[in-house]
XYZ file of C-alpha atoms in Angstrom:
646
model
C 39.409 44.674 121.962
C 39.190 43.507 125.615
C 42.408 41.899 127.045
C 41.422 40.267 130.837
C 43.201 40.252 133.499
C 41.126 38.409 136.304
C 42.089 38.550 139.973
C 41.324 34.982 141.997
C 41.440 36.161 145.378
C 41.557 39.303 147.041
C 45.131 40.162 146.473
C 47.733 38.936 143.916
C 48.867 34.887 144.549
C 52.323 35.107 144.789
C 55.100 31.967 146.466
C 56.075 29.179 146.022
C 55.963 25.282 145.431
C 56.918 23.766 148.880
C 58.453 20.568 149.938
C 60.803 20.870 152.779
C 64.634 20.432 153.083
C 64.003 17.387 154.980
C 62.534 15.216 153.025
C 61.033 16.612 149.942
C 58.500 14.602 149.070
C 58.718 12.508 152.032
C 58.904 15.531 153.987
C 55.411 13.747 155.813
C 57.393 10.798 156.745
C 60.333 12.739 158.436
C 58.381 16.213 159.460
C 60.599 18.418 161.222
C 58.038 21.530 162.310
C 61.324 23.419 163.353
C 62.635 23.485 159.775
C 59.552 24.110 158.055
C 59.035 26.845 160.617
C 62.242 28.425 159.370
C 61.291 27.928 155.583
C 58.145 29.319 156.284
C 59.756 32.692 157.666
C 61.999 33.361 154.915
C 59.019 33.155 152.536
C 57.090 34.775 154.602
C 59.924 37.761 155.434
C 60.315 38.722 151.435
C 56.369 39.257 150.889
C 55.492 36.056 149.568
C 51.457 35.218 150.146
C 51.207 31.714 149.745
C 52.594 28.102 149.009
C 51.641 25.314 147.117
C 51.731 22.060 149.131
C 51.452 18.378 148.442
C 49.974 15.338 149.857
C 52.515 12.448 148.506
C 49.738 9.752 147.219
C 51.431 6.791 148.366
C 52.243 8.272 152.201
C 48.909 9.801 152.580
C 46.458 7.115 151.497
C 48.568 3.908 151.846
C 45.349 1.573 151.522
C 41.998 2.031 149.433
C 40.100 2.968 152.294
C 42.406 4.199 154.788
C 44.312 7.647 155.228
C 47.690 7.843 157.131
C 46.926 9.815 159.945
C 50.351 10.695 161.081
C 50.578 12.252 157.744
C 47.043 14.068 158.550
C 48.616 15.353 162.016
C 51.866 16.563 159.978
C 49.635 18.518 157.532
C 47.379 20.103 160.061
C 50.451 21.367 162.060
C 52.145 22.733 158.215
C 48.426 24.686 157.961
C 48.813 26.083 161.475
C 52.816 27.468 160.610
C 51.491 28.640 157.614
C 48.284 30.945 159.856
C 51.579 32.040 162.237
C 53.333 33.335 159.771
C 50.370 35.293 157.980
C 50.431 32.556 155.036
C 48.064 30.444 153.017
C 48.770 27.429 151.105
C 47.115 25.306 148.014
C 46.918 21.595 148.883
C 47.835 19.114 145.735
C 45.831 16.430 146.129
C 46.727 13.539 143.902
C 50.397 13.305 143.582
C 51.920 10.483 142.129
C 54.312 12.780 140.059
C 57.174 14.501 141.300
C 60.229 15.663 139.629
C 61.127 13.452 137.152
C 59.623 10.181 138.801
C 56.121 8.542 138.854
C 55.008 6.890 142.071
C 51.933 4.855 142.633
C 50.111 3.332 145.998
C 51.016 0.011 146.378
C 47.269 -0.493 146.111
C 46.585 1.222 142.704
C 47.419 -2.628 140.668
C 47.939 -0.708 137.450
C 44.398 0.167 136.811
C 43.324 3.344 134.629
C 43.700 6.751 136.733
C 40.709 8.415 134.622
C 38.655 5.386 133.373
C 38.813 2.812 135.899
C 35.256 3.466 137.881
C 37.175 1.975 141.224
C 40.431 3.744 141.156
C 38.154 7.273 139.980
C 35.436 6.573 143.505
C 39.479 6.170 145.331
C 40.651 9.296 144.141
C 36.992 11.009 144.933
C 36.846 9.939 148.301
C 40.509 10.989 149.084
C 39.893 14.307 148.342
C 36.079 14.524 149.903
C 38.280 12.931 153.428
C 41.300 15.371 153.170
C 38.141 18.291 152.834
C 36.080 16.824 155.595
C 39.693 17.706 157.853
C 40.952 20.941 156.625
C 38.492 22.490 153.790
C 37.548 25.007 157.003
C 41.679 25.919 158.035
C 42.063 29.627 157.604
C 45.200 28.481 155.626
C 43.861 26.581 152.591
C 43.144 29.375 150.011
C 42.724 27.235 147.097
C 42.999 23.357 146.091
C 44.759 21.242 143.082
C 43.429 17.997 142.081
C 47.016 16.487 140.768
C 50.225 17.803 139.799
C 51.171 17.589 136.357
C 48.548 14.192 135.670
C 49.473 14.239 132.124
C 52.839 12.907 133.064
C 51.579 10.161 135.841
C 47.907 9.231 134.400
C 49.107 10.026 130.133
C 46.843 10.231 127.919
C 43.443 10.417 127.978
C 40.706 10.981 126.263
C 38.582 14.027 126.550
C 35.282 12.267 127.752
C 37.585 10.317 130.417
C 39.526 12.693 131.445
C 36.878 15.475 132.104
C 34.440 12.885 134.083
C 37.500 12.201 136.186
C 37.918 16.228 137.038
C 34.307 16.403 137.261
C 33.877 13.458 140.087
C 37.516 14.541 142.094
C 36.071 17.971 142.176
C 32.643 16.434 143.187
C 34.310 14.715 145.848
C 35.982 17.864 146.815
C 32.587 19.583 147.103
C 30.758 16.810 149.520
C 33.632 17.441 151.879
C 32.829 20.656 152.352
C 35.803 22.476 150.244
C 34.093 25.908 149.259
C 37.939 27.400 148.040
C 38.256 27.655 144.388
C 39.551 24.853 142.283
C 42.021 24.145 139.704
C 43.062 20.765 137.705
C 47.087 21.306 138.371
C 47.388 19.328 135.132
C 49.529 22.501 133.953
C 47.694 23.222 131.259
C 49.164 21.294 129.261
C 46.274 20.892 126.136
C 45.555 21.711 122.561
C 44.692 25.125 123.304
C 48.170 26.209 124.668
C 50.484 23.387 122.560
C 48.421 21.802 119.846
C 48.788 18.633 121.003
C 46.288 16.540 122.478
C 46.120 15.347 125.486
C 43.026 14.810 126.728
C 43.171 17.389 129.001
C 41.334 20.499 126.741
C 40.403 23.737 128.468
C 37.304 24.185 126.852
C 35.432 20.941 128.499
C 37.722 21.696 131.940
C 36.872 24.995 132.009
C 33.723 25.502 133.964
C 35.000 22.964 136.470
C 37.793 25.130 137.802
C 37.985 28.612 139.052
C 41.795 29.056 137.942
C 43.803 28.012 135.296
C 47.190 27.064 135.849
C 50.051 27.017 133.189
C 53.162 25.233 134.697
C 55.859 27.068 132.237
C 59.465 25.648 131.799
C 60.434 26.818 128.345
C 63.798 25.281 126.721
C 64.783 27.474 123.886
C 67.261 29.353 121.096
C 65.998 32.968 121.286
C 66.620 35.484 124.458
C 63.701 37.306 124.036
C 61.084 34.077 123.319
C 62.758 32.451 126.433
C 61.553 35.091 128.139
C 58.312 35.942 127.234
C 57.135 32.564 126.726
C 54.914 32.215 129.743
C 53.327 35.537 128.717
C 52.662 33.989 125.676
C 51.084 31.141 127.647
C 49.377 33.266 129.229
C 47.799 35.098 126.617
C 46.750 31.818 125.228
C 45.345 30.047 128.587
C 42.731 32.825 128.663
C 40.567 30.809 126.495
C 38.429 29.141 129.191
C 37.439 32.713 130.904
C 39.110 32.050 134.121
C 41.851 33.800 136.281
C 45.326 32.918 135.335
C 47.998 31.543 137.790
C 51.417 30.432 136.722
C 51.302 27.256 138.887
C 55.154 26.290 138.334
C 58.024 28.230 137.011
C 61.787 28.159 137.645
C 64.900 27.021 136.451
C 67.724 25.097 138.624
C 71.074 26.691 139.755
C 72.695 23.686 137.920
C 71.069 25.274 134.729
C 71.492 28.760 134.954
C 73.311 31.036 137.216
C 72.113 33.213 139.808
C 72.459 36.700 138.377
C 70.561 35.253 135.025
C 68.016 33.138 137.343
C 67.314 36.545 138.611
C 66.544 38.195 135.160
C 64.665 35.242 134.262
C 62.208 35.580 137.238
C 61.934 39.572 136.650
C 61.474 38.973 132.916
C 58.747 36.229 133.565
C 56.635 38.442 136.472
C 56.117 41.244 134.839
C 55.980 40.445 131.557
C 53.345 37.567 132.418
C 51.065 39.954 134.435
C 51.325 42.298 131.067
C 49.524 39.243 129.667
C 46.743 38.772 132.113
C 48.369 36.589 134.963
C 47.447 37.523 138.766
C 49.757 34.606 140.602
C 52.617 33.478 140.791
C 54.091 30.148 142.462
C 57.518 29.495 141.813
C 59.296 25.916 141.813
C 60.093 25.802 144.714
C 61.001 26.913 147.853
C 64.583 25.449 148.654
C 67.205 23.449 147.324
C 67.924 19.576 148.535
C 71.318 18.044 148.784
C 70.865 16.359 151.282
C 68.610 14.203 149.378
C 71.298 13.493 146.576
C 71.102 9.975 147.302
C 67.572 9.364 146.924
C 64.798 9.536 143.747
C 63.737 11.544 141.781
C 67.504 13.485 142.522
C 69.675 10.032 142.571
C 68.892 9.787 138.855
C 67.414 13.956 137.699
C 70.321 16.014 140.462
C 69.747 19.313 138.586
C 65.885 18.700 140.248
C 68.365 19.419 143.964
C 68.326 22.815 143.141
C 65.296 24.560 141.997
C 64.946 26.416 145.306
C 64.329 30.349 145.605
C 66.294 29.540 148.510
C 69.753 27.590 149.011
C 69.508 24.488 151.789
C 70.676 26.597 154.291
C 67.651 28.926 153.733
C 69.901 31.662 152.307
C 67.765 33.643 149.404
C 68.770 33.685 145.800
C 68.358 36.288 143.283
C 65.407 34.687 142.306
C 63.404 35.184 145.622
C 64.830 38.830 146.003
C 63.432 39.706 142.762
C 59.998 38.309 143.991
C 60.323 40.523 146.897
C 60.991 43.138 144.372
C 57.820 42.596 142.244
C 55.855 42.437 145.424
C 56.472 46.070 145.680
C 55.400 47.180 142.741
C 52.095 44.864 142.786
C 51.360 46.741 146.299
C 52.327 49.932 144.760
C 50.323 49.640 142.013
C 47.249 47.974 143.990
C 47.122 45.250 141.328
C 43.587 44.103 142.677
C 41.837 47.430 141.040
C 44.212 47.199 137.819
C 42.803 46.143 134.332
C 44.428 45.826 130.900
C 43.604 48.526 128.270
C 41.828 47.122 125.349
C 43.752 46.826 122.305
C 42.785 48.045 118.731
C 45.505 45.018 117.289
C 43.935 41.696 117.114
C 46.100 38.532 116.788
C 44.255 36.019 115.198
C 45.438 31.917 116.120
C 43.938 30.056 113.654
C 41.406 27.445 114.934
C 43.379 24.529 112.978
C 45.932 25.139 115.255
C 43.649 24.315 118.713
C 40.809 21.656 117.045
C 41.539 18.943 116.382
C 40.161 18.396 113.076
C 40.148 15.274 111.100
C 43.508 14.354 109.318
C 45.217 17.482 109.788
C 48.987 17.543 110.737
C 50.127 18.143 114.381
C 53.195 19.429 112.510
C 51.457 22.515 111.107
C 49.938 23.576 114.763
C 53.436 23.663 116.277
C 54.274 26.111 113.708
C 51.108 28.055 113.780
C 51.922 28.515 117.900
C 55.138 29.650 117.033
C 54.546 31.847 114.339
C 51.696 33.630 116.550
C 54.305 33.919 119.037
C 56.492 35.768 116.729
C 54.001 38.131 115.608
C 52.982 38.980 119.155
C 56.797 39.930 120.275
C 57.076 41.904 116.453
C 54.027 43.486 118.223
C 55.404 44.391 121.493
C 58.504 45.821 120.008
C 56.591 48.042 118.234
C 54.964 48.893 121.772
C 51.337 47.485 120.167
C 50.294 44.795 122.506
C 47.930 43.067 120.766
C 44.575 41.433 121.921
C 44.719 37.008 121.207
C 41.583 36.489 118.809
C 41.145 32.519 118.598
C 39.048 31.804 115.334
C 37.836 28.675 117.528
C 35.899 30.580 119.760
C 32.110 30.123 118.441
C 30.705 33.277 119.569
C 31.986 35.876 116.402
C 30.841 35.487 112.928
C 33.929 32.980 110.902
C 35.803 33.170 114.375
C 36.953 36.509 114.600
C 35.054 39.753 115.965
C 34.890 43.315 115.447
C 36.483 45.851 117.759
C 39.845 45.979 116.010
C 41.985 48.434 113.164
C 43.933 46.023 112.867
C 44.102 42.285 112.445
C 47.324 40.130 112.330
C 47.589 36.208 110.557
C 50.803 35.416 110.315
C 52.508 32.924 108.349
C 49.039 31.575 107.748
C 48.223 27.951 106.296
C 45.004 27.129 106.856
C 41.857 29.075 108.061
C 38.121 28.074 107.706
C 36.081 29.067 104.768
C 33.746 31.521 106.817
C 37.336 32.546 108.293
C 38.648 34.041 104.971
C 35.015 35.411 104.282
C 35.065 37.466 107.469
C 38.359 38.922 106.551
C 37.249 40.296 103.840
C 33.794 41.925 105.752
C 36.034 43.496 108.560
C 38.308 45.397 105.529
C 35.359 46.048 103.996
C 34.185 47.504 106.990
C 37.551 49.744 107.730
C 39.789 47.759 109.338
C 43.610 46.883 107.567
C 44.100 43.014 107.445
C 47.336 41.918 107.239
C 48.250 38.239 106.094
C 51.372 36.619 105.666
C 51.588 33.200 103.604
C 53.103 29.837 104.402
C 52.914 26.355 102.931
C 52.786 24.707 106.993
C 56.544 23.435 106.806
C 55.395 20.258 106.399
C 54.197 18.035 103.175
C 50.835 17.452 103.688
C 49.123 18.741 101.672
C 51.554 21.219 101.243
C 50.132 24.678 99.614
C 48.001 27.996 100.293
C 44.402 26.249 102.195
C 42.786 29.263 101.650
C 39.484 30.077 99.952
C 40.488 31.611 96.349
C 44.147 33.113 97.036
C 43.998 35.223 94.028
C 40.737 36.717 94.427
C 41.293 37.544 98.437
C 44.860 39.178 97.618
C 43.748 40.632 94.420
C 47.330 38.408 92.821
C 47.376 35.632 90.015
C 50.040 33.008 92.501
C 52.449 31.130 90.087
C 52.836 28.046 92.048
C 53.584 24.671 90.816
C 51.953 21.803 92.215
C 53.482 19.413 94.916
C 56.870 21.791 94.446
C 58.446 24.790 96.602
C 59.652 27.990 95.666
C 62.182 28.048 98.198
C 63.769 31.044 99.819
C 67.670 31.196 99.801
C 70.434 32.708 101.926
C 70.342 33.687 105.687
C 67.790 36.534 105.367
C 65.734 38.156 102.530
C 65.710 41.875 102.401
C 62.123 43.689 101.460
C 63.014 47.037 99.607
C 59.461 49.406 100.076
C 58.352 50.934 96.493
C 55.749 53.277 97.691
C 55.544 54.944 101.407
C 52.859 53.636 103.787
C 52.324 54.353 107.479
C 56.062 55.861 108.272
C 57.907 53.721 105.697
C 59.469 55.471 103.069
C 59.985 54.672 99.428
C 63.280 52.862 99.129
C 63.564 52.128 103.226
C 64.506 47.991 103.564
C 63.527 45.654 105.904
C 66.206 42.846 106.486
C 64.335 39.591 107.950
C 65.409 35.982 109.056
C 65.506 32.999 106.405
C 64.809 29.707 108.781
C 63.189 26.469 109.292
C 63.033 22.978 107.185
C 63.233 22.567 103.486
C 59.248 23.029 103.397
C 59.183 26.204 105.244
C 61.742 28.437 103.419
C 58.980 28.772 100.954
C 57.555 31.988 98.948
C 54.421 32.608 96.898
C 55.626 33.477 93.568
C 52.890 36.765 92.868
C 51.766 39.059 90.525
C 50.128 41.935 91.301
C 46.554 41.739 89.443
C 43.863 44.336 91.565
C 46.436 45.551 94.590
C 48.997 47.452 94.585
C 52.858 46.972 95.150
C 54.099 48.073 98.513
C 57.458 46.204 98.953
C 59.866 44.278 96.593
C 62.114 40.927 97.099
C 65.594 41.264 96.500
C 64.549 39.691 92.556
C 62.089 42.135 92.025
C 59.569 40.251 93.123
C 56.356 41.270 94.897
C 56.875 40.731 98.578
C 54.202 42.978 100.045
C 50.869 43.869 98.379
C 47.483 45.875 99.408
C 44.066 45.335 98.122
C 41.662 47.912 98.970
C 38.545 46.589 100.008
C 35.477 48.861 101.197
C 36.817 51.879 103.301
C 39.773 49.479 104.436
C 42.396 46.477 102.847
C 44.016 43.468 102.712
C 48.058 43.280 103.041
C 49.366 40.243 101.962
C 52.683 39.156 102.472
C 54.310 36.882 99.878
C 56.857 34.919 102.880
C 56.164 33.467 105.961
C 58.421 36.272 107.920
C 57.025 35.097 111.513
C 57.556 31.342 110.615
C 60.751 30.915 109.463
C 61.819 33.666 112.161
C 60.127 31.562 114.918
C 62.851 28.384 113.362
C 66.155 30.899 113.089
C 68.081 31.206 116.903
C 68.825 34.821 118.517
C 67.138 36.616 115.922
C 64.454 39.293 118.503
C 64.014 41.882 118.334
C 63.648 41.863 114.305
C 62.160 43.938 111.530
C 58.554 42.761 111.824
C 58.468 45.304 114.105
C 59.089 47.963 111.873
C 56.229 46.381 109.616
C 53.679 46.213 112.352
C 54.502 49.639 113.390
C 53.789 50.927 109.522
C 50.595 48.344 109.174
C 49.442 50.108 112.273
C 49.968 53.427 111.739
C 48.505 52.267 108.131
C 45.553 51.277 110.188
C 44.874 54.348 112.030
C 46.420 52.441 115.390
C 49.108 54.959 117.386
C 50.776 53.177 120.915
C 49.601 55.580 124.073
C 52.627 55.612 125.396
C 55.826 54.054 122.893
C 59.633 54.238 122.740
C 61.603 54.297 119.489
C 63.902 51.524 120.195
C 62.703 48.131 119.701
C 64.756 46.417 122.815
C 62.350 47.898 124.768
C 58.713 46.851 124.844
C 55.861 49.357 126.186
C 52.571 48.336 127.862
C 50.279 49.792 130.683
C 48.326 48.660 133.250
C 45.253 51.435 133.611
C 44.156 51.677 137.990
C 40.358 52.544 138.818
C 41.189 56.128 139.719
C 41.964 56.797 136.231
C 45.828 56.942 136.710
C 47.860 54.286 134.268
C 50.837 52.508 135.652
C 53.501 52.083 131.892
C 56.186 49.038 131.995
C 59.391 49.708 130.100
C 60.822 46.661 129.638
C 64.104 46.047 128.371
C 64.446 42.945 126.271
C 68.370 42.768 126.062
C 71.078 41.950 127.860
C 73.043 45.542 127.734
C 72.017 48.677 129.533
C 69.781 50.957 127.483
C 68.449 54.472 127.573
C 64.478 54.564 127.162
C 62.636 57.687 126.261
C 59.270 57.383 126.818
C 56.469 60.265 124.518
C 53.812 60.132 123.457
C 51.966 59.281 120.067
C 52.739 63.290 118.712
C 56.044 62.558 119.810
C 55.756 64.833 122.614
C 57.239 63.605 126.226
C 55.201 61.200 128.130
C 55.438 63.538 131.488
C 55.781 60.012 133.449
C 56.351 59.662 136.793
C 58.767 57.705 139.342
C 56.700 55.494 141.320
C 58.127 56.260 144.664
C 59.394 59.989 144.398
C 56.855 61.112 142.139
C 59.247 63.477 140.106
C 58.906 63.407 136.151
C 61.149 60.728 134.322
C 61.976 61.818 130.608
C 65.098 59.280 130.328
C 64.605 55.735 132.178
C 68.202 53.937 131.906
C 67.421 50.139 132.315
C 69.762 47.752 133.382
C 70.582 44.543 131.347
C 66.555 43.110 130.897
C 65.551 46.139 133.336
C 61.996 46.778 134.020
C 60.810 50.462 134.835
C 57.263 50.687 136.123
C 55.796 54.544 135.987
C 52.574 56.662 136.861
C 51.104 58.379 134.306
C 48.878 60.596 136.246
C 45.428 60.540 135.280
C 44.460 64.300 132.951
């Protein structure tokens, strides 16, 4: 199955979100071109491409019909620092956001930002007059409409909030702007959350020629923190665009320097592994001099987001995206694609629709049980391919092309959905599904279309009640061997989440057979053969209630992916047997494949790369070009190595 990985210009996108030392967002009101000049050269000296600037709303259009032109001068001067220096930059055209504070033109009188036919023809014809002046610069490579308008404009609705995109971008257009486009609304929609906004990728799709996930995860798990803008990645392929991480970062007050630096390593490469091709970091310095003023008088850790510290000094988190920019030029990302994946991961499309009186609940623990599954994946070094049952264009939502398909800790799916399941088995492929009553009480139960027939079981559920699940962790004891698994191996997994999710599905086995026991005896893990393939069911939602239980990745669905696969006929390239470190590749035109090992941990680790047989993987150092058979990886290390094309 085809994973993309789309490039938007002619080399990687990779810098950083600027606002200068002095000033920060009122850098256009106190513009000092000798500082920025400096700023510019730092960025400039460690490889970085490109920035993404701002026009400040209220500075640059302080009446209806009027632009500031001092601001105008101050901009054109930032474009021609940014051609000196061999840089680009991505005006933001509608900022009334920033930081942790909303601020409006004094002119604006509270109307509607996406409804309001006056204010919509305001924000238009600022962006076709800021075109008309610099859409032909050398320096503008790209433009945003807004930054982050969920958080100034709120909620919208989708019919509003599309014809507002469609008329800023129109605007855009008649100015003569012929760059590519993006919303900078940071994709925040139902597709990547399941929550609606009114911003949804599949109506702001074909407006935009980038999409651009703005990724600052908060959470309880090393490994989920960070691959969770991979994740987003993965999932913001839906409209069919090239992906950017807009904004990423963390503040020095948060986290320090030696971890901001594995945070920005883990997040590069493991994001590009997902399909990303830029990268713009928040932001380019820190401001204390600004201590005293909003958004920092009343949101300080905001002072110190900077890749670099106010006196322009670099931190680890700009020398590591020096670091990546080496690999990108020695892999010549531009010529790179993904290799296609015989693992599909299927989202459910209740989790991204918004369907009549279904719980938002449930889709924030489909995302994170899909999120789950896809790590259990990569630590068994089987990157998967996203399948999104919403997409319209595959019989029931999900298409051929894969050996095997992954639902876990599955709810709901459509009634085509479950048919189609049982047509790719019957066609070969190995089906895995893992139950789960949606951790909430609506409705609270299997939604699926005949659970004993599908799983060949008779359930034993009680109505409106829970079986629940016990203890810390549940151990699965296997009964007969399947792909690699033994007879009597266990697999020890996570017990987590509210009193509705630490639920089983009491089973018997009726037409499948018994591949795994609960610690009661139970059946925990059946397989119905359908056609030339099956259907695994698992009786607990493993991925669920591990997505709700802190520091628990890597974990055993690995091992059970890793047996479901090799069940499936599915055998990694390229894999190491030691799930800290996750395997993927990047294949070049020439034919030769560039493999990541990445180490998930935070201790040094010993990776030995071979191949499928189990023979060595005869990789190669990037640089020296000698043979690697042990790569030792630092504390979340990433190796990158040629496997020369046979």
């Amino acid at each position: 199955m085809h994973r993309p990985l789309q490039v938007l210009t002619s080399e990687p996108l990779l810098g950083v979100n600027f606002w200068s030392r002095v000033g920060g967002p009122r850098m256009w009101t106190r513009y000092d071109p000798a500082v920025v000049a400096k700023e510019l050269q730092v960025l400039a000296d460690h490889g970085l491409t490109v920035t993404r600037s701002f026009f400040f709303w209220p500075d640059a259009m302080p009446t209806p019909d009027r632009l500031d032109e001092d601001v105008m001068a101050r901009f054109a001067d930032f474009l021609d620092q940014h051609t000196a220096q061999g840089l680009q930059t991505i005006p933001t055209l509608i900022v009334g956001h920033m930081s942790g504070e909303n601020w409006d033109p004094s002119w604006r009188g509270g109307r509607d930002l996406y409804s309001d036919v006056w204010l919509v023809g305001r924000q238009a014809w600022f962006a076709e007059q800021v075109a008309r002046r610099f859409a032909g610069h050398p320096a503008v490579s790209g433009w945003l409409l807004s930054n982050e308008m969920p958080l100034y404009g709120g909620r919208g609705t989708v019919e509003t909030v599309s014809s507002w995109a469609q008329l800023v971008v129109a605007g855009l257009r008649a100015g003569g702007a012929t760059q590519p486009v993006s919303i900078g609304d940071g994709a925040w929609t139902i597709e990547l959350s399941g929550v609606e906004s009114g911003f949804r990728l599949a109506e702001l799709g074909p407006l935009q020629d980038w999409i651009g996930p703005h990724v600052y995860p908060m959470g309880d798990d090393q490994v989920r923190q960070h691959w969770r803008a991979a994740y987003t990645c993965e999932l913001a392929q839906v409209a069919g665009k090239p992906v950017v991480l807009e904004e990423f970062g963390a503040s020095s007050d948060f986290v320090s320097d030696e971890n901001v630096g594995h945070w920005y390593r883990q997040l590069m490469h493991t994001s590009l592994l997902a399909g990303s091709t830029g990268w713009v970091g928040w932001n380019n310095t820190d401001f204390d001099d600004l201590f005293d003023e909003p958004p920092y008088s009343h949101h300080p850790f905001e002072l110190h987001f900077g890749v670099t510290d106010v006196h322009g000094q670099p931190k680890a988190s700009l020398r590591e995206m020096a670091a990546f920019r080496r690999i990108l030029d020695a892999i010549d990302l531009p010529r790179c694609v993904r290799e296609d994946s015989q693992v599909g991961l299927v989202l459910t499309s209740h989790a991204d629709t918004a369907y009549q009186f279904t719980d938002e609940r449930e889709r924030r623990v489909a995302f994170g049980a899909v999120e789950q599954a896809y790590l259990g994946l990569r630590s068994a070094d089987l990157p998967p391919a996203l399948i999104r049952q919403s997409d319209p264009t595959a019989a029931g939502g999900i298409p051929d092309g894969a050996r095997l398909y992954v639902l876990p800790s599955l709810k709901q799916l459509t009634a085509p959905g479950w048919r189609r399941l049982e047509q790719l088995a019957a066609a070969g492929a190995t089906v895995y599904v893992s139950y789960c009553d949606g951790g909430s009480d609506n409705q609270r139960g299997p939604w699926y279309a005949g659970v004993d027939r599908i799983f060949g079981i008779r359930h034993e559920l009680r109505y409106g009640l829970v079986d629940r699940v016990d203890g810390p962790s549940v151990r699965f004891t296997v009964t007969q061997d399947f792909g690699g698994l033994r007879t009597g191996d266990s697999l020890e997994f996570a017990v987590g989440g509210n009193e509705h999710l630490r639920a089983y599905l009491p089973v018997q086995a009726v037409d499948a057979e018994v591949l795994a026991v609960d610690p009661n005896g139970r059946p925990a893990l059946l397989r119905r053969a359908v056609g030339d393939g099956g259907i695994v069911f698992c009786a607990y939602p493993l991925e669920a209630m591990a997505a709700a239980t802190p520091h628990v990745n890597p974990d055993s669905t690995g091992r059970l992916y890793a047996a479901l696969a090799a069940l499936a006929g599915v055998t990694p390239g390229v894999r190491v047997d030691d799930p800290r470190v996750f395997v993927d590749a990047l294949r070049h035109a020439d034919g030769d494949r560039f493999v990541w090992l990445i180490n998930a941990v935070g201790e040094p680790v010993t990776a030995v790369p071979v191949r499928a047989d189990g023979t060595p993987a005869g990789l190669r150092d990037l640089t020296t070009g000698h043979e690697v058979a042990e790569a030792d990886l630092e504390p979340y290390g990433v190796r990158v190595l040629r496997d020369p094309s046979r």
